[in-house]
């Protein structure tokens, strides 16, 4: 019997807002424990929640980006439970009337080679709602520590339909979603900081069966590849169990990333009854068409749409688009440069290769952000223009680029100061070509026997002797004439 996995995700995203969901207290990662609280966060008697408009607007923006239906009216509910990760004994969430309904996330599954775009499809969403985050507990052998800094932070929950079937699709989903959320400036989505968290619901059923199997909810993955590994393990575990005629029971399991296995945390019997009811302290939210349209104005072009446009409009290779398009700032940088000099391929080449390399070499903790790059789009365009009009060779252009990256100087300044202008002095070039021919009888003989590529060895000698400054096209022409 063949088996098929079915996977649905619940993704929590901390919104990049100045204050928490229902109070003015700020939240950012890494502050000393319990310093980002106030009486509302602590749920002291007499306090009242006040909605964070920016959080609602960011969530509507996500809904618009992902093609959701934006509810004309949504409401707030209390999810009641008794656990020290939150001080009020309930969490404010949205139960039956979420802010966004439906929608989809476009995913890309790897292509058959690095040079072509992979296959694309949409993963269907169920809903997106808003809630407040809870505090963080750290457990030790005999005691636990509580940090309420995170409690009350604006948290968006996105739920997918059971619409994925393997770990690669889950990986592609999270990669795509993360890219879109960073594009829209919704969240920085750093999983290590808990800004994006994902629970995976996994079941396995006989292939061809319509009925869903019993699902296992998998928790505690703290990177996108961690989710992939956890899902992959769990699919294998469940498939093996079914093949052995064992029953899968509905439960929550925990992924152990160090040792790569899942372990049961609690079974269905231990599941909570949250006694949801409307929060009497908060009014329902009405989203007018006018408000929605205003928010839609800041909707960014979606990453894969941009990639398709870059193929069509600029005729860029896949490898360049796959570096540039996932990064909103980098793609804007590219398009700004192209406005000043219309050679998109060469500009993309510098951005996808030289610039990326310089940024990663210059970074102390990881890659240097583009905002710290001293080269402006105008300067990169000017550099490519100097290559295109023959002022410098491509090879010299790369050295100039490195110097520009370090100093922020204009390419002209560097070229003049360092004497890098390409030589098109025919007399001088002829002298170097003749020298190369005299000193390298072997490639000369090979060329004369018909091995035309042997000329490259001679070209290399001339470029070396002129320290890259000879005009390569002229060198080629001169060598051919001298060897004819
Ligand atoms: P619960 O009530 O246990 O929270 P939901 O119906 O709300 O379950 O679904 C939660 C998540 O689990 C959703 O992403 C959904 O797509 C997924 N899901 C539900 N049933 C299954 C199943 N049998 N197999 C895989 N995923 C499932
Ligand atoms: Mg649910």
mmCIF file of C-alpha atoms and ligand atoms in Angstrom, residues 6 8-10 159-162 201 203 212-213 215, ligand 1:
data_model
loop_
_atom_site.group_PDB
_atom_site.id
_atom_site.type_symbol
_atom_site.label_atom_id
_atom_site.label_comp_id
_atom_site.label_asym_id
_atom_site.label_seq_id
_atom_site.Cartn_x
_atom_site.Cartn_y
_atom_site.Cartn_z
ATOM 1 C CA UNK A 6 -1.114 15.780 4.368
ATOM 2 C CA UNK A 8 -1.390 22.108 7.317
ATOM 3 C CA UNK A 9 0.526 24.885 9.073
ATOM 4 C CA UNK A 10 -0.259 27.373 11.805
ATOM 5 C CA UNK A 159 -3.603 29.097 9.173
ATOM 6 C CA UNK A 160 -3.317 27.024 6.001
ATOM 7 C CA UNK A 161 -5.655 24.403 4.642
ATOM 8 C CA UNK A 162 -4.293 20.835 4.806
ATOM 9 C CA UNK A 201 -0.062 19.500 11.551
ATOM 10 C CA UNK A 203 -1.215 13.174 8.969
ATOM 11 C CA UNK A 212 -7.834 12.711 6.310
ATOM 12 C CA UNK A 213 -5.829 10.630 8.773
ATOM 13 C CA UNK A 215 -3.186 14.441 12.767
HETATM 14 P P1 LIG B 1 -7.553 22.170 15.653
HETATM 15 O O1 LIG B 1 -8.995 22.382 15.940
HETATM 16 O O2 LIG B 1 -6.980 20.924 16.218
HETATM 17 O O3 LIG B 1 -6.720 23.386 15.915
HETATM 18 P P2 LIG B 1 -7.923 22.888 12.927
HETATM 19 O O4 LIG B 1 -9.028 22.270 12.149
HETATM 20 O O5 LIG B 1 -8.097 24.250 13.454
HETATM 21 O O6 LIG B 1 -7.491 21.903 14.079
HETATM 22 O O7 LIG B 1 -6.634 22.865 12.018
HETATM 23 C C1 LIG B 1 -5.411 23.315 12.452
HETATM 24 C C2 LIG B 1 -4.401 23.068 11.341
HETATM 25 O O8 LIG B 1 -4.274 21.687 11.103
HETATM 26 C C3 LIG B 1 -4.763 23.674 9.989
HETATM 27 O O9 LIG B 1 -3.603 24.187 9.398
HETATM 28 C C4 LIG B 1 -5.300 22.511 9.204
HETATM 29 O O10 LIG B 1 -5.050 22.667 7.834
HETATM 30 C C5 LIG B 1 -4.494 21.359 9.741
HETATM 31 N N1 LIG B 1 -5.172 20.067 9.727
HETATM 32 C C6 LIG B 1 -6.412 19.784 10.177
HETATM 33 N N2 LIG B 1 -6.667 18.474 10.052
HETATM 34 C C7 LIG B 1 -5.558 17.900 9.499
HETATM 35 C C8 LIG B 1 -5.184 16.577 9.129
HETATM 36 N N3 LIG B 1 -6.004 15.534 9.312
HETATM 37 N N4 LIG B 1 -3.970 16.390 8.604
HETATM 38 C C9 LIG B 1 -3.109 17.393 8.432
HETATM 39 N N5 LIG B 1 -3.396 18.653 8.770
HETATM 40 C C10 LIG B 1 -4.597 18.919 9.297
#
